[in-house]
Structure formats: structure tokens, C-alpha cells
Tab-separated table of C-alpha atoms and ligand atoms in Angstrom:
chain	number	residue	atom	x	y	z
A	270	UNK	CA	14.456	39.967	7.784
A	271	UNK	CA	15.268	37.990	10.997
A	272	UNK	CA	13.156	35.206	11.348
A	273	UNK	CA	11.443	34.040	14.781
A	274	UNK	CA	13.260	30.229	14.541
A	275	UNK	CA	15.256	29.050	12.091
A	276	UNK	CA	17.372	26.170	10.979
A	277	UNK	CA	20.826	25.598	11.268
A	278	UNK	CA	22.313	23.424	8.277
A	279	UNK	CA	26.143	22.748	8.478
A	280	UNK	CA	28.689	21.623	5.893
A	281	UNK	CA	28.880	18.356	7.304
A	282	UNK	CA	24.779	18.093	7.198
A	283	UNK	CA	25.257	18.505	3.163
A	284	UNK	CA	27.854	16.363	2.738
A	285	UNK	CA	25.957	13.317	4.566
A	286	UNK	CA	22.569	14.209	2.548
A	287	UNK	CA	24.799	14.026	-0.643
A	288	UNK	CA	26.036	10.141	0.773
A	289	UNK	CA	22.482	9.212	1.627
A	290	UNK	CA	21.410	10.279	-2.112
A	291	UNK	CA	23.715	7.982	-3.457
A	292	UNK	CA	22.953	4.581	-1.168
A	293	UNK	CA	20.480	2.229	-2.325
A	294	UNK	CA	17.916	2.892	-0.209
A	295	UNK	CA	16.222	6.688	-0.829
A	296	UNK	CA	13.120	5.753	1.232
A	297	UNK	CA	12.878	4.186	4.239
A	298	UNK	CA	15.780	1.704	5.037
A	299	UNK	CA	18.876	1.326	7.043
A	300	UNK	CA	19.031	4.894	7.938
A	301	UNK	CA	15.614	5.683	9.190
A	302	UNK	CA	16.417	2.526	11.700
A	303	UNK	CA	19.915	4.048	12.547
A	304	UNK	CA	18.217	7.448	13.212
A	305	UNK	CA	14.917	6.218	15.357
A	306	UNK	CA	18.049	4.026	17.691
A	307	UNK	CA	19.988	7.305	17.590
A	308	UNK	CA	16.817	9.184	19.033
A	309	UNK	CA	15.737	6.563	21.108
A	310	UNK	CA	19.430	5.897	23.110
A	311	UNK	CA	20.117	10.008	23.412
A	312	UNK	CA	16.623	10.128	25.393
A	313	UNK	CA	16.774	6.554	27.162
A	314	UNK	CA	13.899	5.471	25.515
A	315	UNK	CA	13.555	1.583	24.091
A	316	UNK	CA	11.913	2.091	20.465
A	317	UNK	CA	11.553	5.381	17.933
A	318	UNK	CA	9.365	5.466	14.926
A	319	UNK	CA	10.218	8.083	12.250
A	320	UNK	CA	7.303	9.516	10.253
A	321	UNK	CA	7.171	12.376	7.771
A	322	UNK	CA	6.133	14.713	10.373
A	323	UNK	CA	4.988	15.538	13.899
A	324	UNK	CA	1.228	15.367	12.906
A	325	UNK	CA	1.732	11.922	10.839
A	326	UNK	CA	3.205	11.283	14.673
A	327	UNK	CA	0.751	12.425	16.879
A	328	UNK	CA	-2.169	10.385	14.523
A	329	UNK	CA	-0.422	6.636	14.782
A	330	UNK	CA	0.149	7.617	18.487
A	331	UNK	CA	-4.048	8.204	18.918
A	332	UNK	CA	-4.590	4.828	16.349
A	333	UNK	CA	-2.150	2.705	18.053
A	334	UNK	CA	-3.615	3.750	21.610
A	335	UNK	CA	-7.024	2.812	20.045
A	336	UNK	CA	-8.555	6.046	19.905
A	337	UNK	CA	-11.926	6.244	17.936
A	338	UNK	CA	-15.448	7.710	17.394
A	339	UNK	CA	-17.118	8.671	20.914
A	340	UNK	CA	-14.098	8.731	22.739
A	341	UNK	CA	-11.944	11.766	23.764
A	342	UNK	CA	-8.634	13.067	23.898
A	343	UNK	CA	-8.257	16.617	25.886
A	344	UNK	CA	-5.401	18.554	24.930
A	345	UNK	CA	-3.874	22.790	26.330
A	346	UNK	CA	-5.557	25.236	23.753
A	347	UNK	CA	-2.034	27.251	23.219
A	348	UNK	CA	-0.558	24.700	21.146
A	349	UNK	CA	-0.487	24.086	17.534
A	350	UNK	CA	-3.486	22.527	15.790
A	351	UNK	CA	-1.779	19.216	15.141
A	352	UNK	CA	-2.105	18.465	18.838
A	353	UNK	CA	-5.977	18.093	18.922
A	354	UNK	CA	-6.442	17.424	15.081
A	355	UNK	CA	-5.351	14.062	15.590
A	356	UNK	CA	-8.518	12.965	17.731
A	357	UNK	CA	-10.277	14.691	14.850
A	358	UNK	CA	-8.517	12.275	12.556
A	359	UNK	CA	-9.436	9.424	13.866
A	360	UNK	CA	-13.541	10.511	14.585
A	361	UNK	CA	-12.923	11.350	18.136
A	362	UNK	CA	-14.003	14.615	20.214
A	363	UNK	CA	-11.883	17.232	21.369
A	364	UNK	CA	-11.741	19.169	25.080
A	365	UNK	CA	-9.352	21.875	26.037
A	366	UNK	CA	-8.291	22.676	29.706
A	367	UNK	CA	-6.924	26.005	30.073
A	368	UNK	CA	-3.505	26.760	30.779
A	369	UNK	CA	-0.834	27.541	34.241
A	370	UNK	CA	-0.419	31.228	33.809
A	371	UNK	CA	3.326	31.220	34.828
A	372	UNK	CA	4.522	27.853	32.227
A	373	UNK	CA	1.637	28.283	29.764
A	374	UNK	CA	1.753	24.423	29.655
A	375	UNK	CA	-1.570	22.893	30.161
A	376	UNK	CA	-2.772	23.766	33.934
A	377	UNK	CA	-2.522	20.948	36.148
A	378	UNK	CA	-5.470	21.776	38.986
A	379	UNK	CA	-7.764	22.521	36.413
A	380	UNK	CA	-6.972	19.315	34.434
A	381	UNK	CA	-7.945	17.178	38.175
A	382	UNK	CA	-10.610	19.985	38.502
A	383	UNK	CA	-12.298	18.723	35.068
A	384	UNK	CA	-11.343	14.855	35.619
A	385	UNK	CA	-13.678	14.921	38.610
A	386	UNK	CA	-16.667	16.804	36.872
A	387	UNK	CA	-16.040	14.280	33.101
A	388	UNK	CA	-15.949	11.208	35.693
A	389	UNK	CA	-19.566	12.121	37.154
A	390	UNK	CA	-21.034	12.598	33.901
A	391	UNK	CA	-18.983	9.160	32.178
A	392	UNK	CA	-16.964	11.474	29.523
A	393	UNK	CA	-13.295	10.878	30.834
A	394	UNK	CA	-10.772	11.080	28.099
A	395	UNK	CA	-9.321	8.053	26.759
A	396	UNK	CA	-5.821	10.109	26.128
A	397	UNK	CA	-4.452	13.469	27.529
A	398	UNK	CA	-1.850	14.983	25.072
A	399	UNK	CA	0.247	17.325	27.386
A	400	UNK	CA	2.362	20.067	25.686
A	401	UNK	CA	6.032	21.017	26.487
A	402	UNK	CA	5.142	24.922	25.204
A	403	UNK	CA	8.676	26.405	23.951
A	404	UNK	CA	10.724	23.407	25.480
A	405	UNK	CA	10.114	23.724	29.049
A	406	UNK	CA	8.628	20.124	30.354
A	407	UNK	CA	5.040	19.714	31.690
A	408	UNK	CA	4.644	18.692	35.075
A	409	UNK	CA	4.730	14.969	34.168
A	410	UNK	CA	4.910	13.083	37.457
A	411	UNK	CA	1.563	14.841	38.116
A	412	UNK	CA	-0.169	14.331	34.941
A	413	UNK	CA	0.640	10.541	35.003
A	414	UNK	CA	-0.274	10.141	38.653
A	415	UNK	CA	-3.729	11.490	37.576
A	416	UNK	CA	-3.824	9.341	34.541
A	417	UNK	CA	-3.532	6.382	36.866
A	418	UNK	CA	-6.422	7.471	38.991
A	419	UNK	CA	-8.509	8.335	36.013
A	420	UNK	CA	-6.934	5.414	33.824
A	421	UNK	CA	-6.583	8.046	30.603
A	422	UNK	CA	-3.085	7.700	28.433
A	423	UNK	CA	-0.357	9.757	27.836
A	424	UNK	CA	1.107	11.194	24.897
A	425	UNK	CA	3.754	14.045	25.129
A	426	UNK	CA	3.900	16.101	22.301
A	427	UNK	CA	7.194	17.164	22.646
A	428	UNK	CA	7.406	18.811	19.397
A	429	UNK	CA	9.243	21.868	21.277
A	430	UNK	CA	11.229	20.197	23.476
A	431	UNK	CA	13.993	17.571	22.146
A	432	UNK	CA	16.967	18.271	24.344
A	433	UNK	CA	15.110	19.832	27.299
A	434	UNK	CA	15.158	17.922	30.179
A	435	UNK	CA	12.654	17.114	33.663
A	436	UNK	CA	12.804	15.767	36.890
A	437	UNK	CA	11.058	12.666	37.230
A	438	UNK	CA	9.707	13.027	40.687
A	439	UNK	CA	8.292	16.412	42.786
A	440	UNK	CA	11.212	15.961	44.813
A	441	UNK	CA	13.574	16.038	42.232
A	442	UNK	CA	15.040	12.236	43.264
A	443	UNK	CA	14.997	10.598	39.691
A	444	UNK	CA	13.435	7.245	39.445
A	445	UNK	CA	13.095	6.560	36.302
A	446	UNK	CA	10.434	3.558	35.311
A	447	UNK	CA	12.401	2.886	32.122
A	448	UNK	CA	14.832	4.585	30.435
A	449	UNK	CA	18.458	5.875	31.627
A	450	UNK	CA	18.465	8.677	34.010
A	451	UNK	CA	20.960	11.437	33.008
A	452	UNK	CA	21.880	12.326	36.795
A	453	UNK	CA	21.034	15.406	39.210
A	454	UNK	CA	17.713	14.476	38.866
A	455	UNK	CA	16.891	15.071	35.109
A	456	UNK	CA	16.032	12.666	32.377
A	457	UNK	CA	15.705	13.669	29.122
A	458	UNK	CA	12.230	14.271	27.256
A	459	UNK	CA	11.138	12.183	25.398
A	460	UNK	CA	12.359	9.039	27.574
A	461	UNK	CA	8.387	8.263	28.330
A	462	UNK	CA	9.275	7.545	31.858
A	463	UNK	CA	5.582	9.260	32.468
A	464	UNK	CA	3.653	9.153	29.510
A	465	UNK	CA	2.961	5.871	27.210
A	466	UNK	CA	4.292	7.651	23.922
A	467	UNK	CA	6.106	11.019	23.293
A	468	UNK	CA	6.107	12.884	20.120
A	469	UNK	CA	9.186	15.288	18.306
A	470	UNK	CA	9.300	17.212	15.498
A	471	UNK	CA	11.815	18.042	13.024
A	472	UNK	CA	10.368	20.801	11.075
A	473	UNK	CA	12.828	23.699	10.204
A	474	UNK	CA	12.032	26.135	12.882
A	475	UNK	CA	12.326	23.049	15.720
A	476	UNK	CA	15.302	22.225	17.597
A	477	UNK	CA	16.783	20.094	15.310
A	478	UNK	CA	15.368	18.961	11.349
A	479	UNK	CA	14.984	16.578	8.632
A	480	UNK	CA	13.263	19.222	6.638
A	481	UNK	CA	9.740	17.848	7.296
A	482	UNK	CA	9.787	14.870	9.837
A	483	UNK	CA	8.676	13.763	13.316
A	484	UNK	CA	9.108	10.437	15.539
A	485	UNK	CA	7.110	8.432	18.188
A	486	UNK	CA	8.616	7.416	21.191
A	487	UNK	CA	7.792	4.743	23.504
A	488	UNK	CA	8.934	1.627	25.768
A	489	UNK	CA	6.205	-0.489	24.701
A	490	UNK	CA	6.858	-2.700	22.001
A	491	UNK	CA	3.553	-3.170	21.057
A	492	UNK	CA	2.685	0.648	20.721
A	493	UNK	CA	5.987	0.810	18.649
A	494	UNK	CA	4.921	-2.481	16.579
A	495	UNK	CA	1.525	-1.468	16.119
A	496	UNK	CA	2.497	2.850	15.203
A	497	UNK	CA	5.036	0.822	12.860
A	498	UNK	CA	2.150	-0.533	10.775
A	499	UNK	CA	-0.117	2.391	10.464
A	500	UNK	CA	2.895	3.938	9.414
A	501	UNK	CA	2.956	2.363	6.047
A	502	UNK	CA	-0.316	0.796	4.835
A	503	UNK	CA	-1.432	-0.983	7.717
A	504	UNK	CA	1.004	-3.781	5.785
A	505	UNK	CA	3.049	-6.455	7.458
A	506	UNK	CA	5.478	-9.281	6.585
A	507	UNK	CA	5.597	-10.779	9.693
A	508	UNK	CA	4.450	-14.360	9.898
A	509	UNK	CA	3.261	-14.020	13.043
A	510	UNK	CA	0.669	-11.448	12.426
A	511	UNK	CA	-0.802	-12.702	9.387
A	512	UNK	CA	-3.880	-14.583	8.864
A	513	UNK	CA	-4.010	-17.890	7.228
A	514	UNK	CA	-4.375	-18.343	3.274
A	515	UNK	CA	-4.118	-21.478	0.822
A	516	UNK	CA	0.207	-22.693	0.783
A	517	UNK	CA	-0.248	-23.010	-2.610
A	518	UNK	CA	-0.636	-18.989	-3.161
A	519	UNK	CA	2.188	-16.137	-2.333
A	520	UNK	CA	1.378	-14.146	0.619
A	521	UNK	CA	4.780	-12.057	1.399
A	522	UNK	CA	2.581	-9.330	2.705
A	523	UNK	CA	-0.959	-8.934	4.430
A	524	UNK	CA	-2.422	-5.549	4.864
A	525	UNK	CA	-4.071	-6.386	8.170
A	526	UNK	CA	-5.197	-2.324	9.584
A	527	UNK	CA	-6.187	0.634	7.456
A	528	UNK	CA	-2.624	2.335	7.418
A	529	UNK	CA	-0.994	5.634	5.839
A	530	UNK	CA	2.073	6.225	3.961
A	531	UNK	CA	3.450	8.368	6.636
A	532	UNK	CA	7.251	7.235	6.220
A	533	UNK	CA	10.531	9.134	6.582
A	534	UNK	CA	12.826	8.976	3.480
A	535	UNK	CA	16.552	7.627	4.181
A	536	UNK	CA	17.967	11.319	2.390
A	537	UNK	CA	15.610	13.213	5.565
A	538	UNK	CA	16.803	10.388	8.136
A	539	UNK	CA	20.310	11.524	7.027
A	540	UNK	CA	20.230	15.189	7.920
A	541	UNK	CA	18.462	13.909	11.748
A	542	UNK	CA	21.445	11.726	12.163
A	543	UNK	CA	23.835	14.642	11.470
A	544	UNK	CA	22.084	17.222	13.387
A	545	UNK	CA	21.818	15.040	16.561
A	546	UNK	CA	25.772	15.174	16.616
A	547	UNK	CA	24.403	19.108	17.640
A	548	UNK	CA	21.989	18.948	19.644
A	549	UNK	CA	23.074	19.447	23.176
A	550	UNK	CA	25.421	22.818	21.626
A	551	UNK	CA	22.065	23.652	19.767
A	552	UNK	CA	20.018	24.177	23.088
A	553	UNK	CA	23.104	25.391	24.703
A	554	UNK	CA	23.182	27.851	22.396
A	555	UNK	CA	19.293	29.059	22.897
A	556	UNK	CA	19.565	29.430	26.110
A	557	UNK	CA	22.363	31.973	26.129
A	558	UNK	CA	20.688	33.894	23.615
A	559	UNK	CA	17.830	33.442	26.489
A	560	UNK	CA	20.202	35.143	29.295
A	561	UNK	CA	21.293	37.690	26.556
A	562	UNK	CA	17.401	38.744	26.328
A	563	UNK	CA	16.363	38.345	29.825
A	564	UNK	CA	19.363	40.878	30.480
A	565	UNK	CA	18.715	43.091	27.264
A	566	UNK	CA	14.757	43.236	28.752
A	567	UNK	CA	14.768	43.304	32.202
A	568	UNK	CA	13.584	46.861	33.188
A	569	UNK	CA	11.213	47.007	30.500
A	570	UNK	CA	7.444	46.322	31.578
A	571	UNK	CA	7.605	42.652	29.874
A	572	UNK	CA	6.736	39.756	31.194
A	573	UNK	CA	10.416	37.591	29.908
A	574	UNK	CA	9.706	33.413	30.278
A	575	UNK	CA	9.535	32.182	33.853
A	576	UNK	CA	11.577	28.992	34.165
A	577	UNK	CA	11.097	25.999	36.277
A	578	UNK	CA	14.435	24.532	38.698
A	579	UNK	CA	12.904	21.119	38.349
A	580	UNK	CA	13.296	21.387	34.469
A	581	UNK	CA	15.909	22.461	31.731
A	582	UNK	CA	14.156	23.691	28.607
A	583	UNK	CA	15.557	23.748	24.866
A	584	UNK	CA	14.034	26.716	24.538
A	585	UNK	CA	12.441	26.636	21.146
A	586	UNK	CA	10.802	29.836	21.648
A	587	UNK	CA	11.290	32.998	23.623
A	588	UNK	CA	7.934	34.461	24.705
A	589	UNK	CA	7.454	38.040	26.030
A	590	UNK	CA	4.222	39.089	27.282
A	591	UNK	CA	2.996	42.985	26.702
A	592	UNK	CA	0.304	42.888	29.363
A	593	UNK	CA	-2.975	45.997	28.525
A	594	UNK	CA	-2.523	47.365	32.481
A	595	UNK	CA	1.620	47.439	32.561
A	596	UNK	CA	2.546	48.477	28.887
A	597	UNK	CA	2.200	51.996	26.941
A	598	UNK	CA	2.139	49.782	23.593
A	599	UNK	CA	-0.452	47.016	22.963
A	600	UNK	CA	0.631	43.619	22.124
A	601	UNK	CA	-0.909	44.392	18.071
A	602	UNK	CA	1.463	47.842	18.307
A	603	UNK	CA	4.460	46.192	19.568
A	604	UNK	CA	3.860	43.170	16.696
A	605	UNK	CA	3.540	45.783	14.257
A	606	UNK	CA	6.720	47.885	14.917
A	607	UNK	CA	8.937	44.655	15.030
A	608	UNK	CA	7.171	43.455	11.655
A	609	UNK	CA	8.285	46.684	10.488
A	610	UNK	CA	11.899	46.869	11.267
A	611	UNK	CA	12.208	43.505	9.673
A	612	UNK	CA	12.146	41.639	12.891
A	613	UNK	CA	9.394	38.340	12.109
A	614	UNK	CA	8.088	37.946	15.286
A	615	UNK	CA	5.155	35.766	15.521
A	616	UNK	CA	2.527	34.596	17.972
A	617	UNK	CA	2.645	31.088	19.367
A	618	UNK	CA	-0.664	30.294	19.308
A	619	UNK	CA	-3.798	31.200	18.787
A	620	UNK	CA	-5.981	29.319	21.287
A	621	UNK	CA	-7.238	26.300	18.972
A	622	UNK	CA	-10.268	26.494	19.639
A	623	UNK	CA	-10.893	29.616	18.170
A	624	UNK	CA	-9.878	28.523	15.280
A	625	UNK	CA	-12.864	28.865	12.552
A	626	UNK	CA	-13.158	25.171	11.983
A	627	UNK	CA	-13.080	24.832	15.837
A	628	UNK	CA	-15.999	27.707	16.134
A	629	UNK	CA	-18.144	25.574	13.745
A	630	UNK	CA	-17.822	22.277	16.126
A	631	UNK	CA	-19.320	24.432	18.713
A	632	UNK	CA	-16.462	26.009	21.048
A	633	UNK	CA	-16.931	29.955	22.042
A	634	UNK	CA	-14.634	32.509	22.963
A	635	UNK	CA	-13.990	32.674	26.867
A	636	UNK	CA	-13.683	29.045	26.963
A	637	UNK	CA	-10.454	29.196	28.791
A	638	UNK	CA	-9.652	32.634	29.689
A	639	UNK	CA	-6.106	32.140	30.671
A	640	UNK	CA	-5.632	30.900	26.996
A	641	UNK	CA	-7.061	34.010	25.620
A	642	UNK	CA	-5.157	36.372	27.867
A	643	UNK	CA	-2.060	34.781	26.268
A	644	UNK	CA	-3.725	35.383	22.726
A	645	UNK	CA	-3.582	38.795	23.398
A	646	UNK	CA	-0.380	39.643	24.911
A	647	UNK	CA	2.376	36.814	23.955
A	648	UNK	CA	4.870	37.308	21.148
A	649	UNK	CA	7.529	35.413	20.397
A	650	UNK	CA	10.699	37.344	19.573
A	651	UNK	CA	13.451	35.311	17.251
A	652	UNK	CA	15.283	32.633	18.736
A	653	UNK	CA	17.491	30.351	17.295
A	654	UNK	CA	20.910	29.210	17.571
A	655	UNK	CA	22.218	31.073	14.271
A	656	UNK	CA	20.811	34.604	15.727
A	657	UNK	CA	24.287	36.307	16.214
A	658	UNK	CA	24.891	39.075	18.410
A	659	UNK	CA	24.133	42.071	16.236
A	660	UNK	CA	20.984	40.742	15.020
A	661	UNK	CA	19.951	39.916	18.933
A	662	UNK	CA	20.932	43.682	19.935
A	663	UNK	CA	18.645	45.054	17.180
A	664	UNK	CA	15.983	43.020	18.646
A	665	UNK	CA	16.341	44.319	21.983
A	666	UNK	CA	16.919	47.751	21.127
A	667	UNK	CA	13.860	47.969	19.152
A	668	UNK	CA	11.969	47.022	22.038
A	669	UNK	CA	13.680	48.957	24.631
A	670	UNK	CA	13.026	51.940	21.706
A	671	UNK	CA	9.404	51.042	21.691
A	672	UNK	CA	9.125	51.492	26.097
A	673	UNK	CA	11.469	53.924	26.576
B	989	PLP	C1	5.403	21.869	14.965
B	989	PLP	C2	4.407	21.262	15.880
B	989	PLP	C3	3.623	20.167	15.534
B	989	PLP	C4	3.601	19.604	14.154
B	989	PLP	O1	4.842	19.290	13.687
B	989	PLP	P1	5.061	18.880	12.156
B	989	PLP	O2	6.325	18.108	12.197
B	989	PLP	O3	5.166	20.167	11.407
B	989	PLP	O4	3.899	18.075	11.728
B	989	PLP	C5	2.793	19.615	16.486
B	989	PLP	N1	2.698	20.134	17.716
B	989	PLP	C6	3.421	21.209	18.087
B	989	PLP	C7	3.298	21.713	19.483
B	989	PLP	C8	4.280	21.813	17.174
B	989	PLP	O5	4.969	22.907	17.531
């Protein structure tokens, strides 16, 4: 079976897992902090907090911005749950703006479009969670320029996208508001230049792992300070934040917020340390399996990922599109066939809110259209940087088998 994403786990990855098991610390200690300033300094950011996992992520990022009850947090609907089930999390309500038919990322003119109709009726969102679908960056300068003027925050959820790169300004003239600029233009994701915090994943199938993992980004130290604290108990043994109790009784700790245990382990910190060493040849690597397929594919009535100039994706995924009026083979035939010969393609996503739990909080199909044209004609074939040649033929012969 090839898979659609998969990890990539050297010798050297073992071998530092097998150190980290035998150091003092197993859970969080020296080499979480060494990882989150490993992070932080490849994307020019000032502070990283490592969680357990993207979704641990994305839910400090809503507490620490001070999302609760009535407020809202508006999110693209192709995109996986964890993206909106964070305002869930913390008693907030969800919107979805459809999505740019050409990036898939969340559409920008519809976003203003709805920020003028919310601001007549009072129900702006308090945070806008842009998505970088398959790596390739959201039109950030935009996005922040219109959280300005409607005074909403900013998290990325960059899940997709360590590695990728965008240009910081429409003109493609970097000036980065923090961070280091990386030259030609392009600063790294992640480097919150535009957003207030910015959100990776490590999960196997993502650009680089920990096994399960994710971290916060951000240049604000209070964001980082505060995400720090829901991150384990709400707990702090800082002088400074604590309240005051008798001298005469031992107060080493104060649990001052309602927190989680949401920390990263030192064994999973570890493995993200060594894999960074392999990033840039990771994404490298995708995208010339990418040329390899938009070669293998071209003649074939699929729509192959349009790319942006401004940006440089890591290419997490590779998304065709098997459109009803241009293919002999519906998108459910072509799924089918692949499944068969072994091939695990998959579908990235399912507009969330169609999602049966979704339904029940009242959203109805042909919400966003553009979402649910997607639904029913994207696919995404395997990419990943272990795929080797053979396996990436098969692939496109089986689809040039299934037009032909
Ligand atoms: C994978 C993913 C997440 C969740 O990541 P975990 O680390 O598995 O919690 C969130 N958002 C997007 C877009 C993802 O692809």
C-alpha cells in the first residue's frame, strides 16, 4: 500500500530518541526549550511553545487571545476540524467563509465581503484562523490589513506549511515587522510577521514529526507567557504572578487559570530537534516529486495544484481535481480505482461544516459552495519525501490508465 503522506524517520532520529530516553528529564525539560528556540530561530520568530499536538495548539492560542462564550472565531471550511473546534472548546461560535477557487485557502473578498455585513449587525469575530491548505501561504498581508480595520486577531494554522515560505508585502518588497527576513522577498511561515500567533504540527503525515506534537508561535511575550500556562495546569512559579498568602506557609506554586496538561515530552522534543536538521531537503524533496506529477499529469483532464510566485509551499499535499463536466471518471470512481491498486489516496477535507456534529449546531449544505465543489472533486494523491520513483510512476500510470 502507498500511503498519501508519510513520515520519514532516519538512523540518526533513533539514535537521538535512544539519548533523550536516557537523560533525566523524559517530560518536559531542557529539550522541549532547545526545540521551541530551534523552531522559533529557523522561522525568525521570538518565542515557540511545544504542546502535544496541533489542536492542544490551536486551543491555548484561542485562551490566551481571550476567546470565550458569545464571541467568534471564523475559520475556511476545507480544513481539518481542529481549526474551528477550538472556538468550540472554549464556548465560542463558529463561521465559515468559503474558499479562493484557484489556492483553496480561505477566500479573501468574501472574508471583507462578510466583515462588512458581521460589522452592521455587531457579530465581528474576535479571531480569524487562516489556513495554509497543503503548504502554500494565505494571502497574509491582506488578511492582517483587514484585521486592522476590523480589529479581529490572527492565528495561522500552519499545520501544513512548516518550511513554506511568503512574501510579506503585495509587492513582494519584504518588510518584515519582526522576525528575520530570508531575502528575495520571502520570510518563512510561521515568523508571525502578519498574524499574532501561528500554529505547526508534527503529526506523522506533516512535514516534519515528533510522533504526536504541535507548537505556538508568536513575538509577543505575553501570548507566549500566558499559552505557557494553559499549557500545564494553569500553574506558575513565578513570583511575580502570584497572589499573596501568609510567609509562614509554602507557596512554590499557584495555579492562577484553569489550564491543561497539554505538554510535549523531552523523548518527542528529541525526534523535532533531529528532523529540523531535514527540513529544508524534506520540502525540497516534495516539490520535485510535485514537478514529477505535474509532468506525469499534464494532458490528462485534471486540474494539478496552481501555485502562487509570491509564495513557496512545502507542499504537504498534492491535490488533483476530477471536475463532473471535464472527466469520463467521477471523483468517487477515480478514489475507488486508486484504493484498489493499493494506492491510499485520501480527500483533504470534507467541508467542516458538514460534519454531523456541525449539522446539529445548525449549518446546511450549500453554505459555501466553492467548499463543496472541492468536496466533490479533490483527491489527494501520495506525497511525501520517501515516495521513490517507482512507486510515483505507478501512481501516475494508474491515472493516466484510468483517462486514457
Ligand atoms: C493536522 C492538522 C491539525 C491538527 O494537528 P494535530 O497535531 O494532529 O493535532 C490542525 N489543523 C490542520 C490544518 C491539520 O492539518
Amino acid at each position: 500500500m502507498i500511503p498519501y503522506g508519510r513520515q520519514e524517520i532516519s538512523q540518526s532520529d533513533i539514535d537521538t530518541v535512544i539519548e533523550a530516553l536516557k537523560s533525566e528529564f523524559l517530560t518536559q525539560g531542557p529539550t522541549v526549550a532547545q526545540f521551541e528556540d530551534r523552531v522559533a530561530s529557523y522561522c525568525g520568530v521570538q518565542e515557540g511553545v511545544a504542546v502535544n499536538s496541533a489542536t492542544s495548539a490551536l486551543h491555548i492560542a484561542c485562551l490566551a487571545l481571550g476567546l470565550g462564550p458569545g464571541d467568534w472565531l471564523w475559520t475556511t471550511p476545507i480544513t481539518f476540524v481542529a481549526s474551528s473546534n477550538c472556538a468550540l472548546y472554549c464556548g465560542a461560535n463558529v463561521d465559515f467563509v468559503d474558499i479562493d477557487s484557484k489556492t483553496y485557502n480561505i477566500c479573501v473578498d468574501l472574508l471583507a465581503e462578510k466583515l462588512k455585513e458581521a460589522e452592521k449587525i455587531g457579530k465581528l469575530p474576535k479571531i480569524v484562523v487562516p489556513v495554509h491548505l497543503s503548504g502554500q501561504p494565505c494571502d497574509m498581508s491582506a488578511i492582517r490589513m483587514l484585521g486592522k480595520k476590523y480589529n479581529f486577531k490572527i492565528i495561522e494554522d500552519a499545520s501544513h506549511a512548516i518550511g513554506a515560505k511568503y512574501c510579506a508585502e503585495p509587492n513582494g518588497i519584504s518588510k518584515p515587522l519582526n522576525g528575520k527576513s530570508t531575502g528575495k522577498g520571502f520570510e518563512p511561515v510561521g515568523n508571525c510577521s502578519h498574524s499574532d500567533i501561528s500554529v505547526f504540527s508534527f503529526h506523522p503525515v506533516k512535514i516534519i514529526t515528533t510522533g504526536e506534537g504541535g507548537m505556538a508561535m508568536t513575538n509577543d511575550p505575553v501570548l507566549a507567557a500566558r499559552m505557557k500556562k494553559f499549557r500545564s495546569h494553569g500553574i506558575t512559579s513565578d513570583s511575580s504572578d502570584m497572589f499573596e498568602r501568609p510567609e509562614e506557609e509554602i507557596w512554590n506554586y499557584q495555579q492562577i487559570l484553569l489550564g491543561y496538561n497539554y505538554r510535549m515530552t523531552d523523548i518527542h522534543a528529541a525526534l523535532g530537534i533531529s528532523q529540523m536538521k531535514r527540513l529544508d531537503e524534506f520540502v525540497q524533496r516534495r516539490h520535485e516529486i510535485a514537478r514529477s506529477y505535474n509532468e506525469g499529469l499534464k494532458d490528462l483532464p485534471l486540474t494539478t495544484p496552481w501555485q502562487s510566485n509570491k509564495s513557496y509551499s512545502s507542499y504537504h499535499l498534492y491535490v488533483i481535481k476530477i471536475e463532473k463536466d471535464k472527466c469520463s471518471k467521477t471523483q468517487r470512481q477515480v478514489y475507488a480505482i486508486l484504493q484498489k491498486n493499493n494506492i491510499n489516496v485520501n480527500l483533504h477535507y470534507i467541508p467542516v461544516y458538514r460534519q454531523p456534529y456541525y449539522e446539529k449546531l445548525g449549518f446546511k449544505k450549500g453554505y459555501c459552495p466553492e467548499s463543496e465543489k472541492y468536496h466533490q472533486s479533490a483527491l489527494s494523491i501520495p506525497m511525501y519525501p520517501g515516495l521513490d520513483e517507482n512507486q510515483q510512476n505507478s501512481v501516475i500510470n494508474i491515472l493516466r490508465g484510468i483517462f486514457s
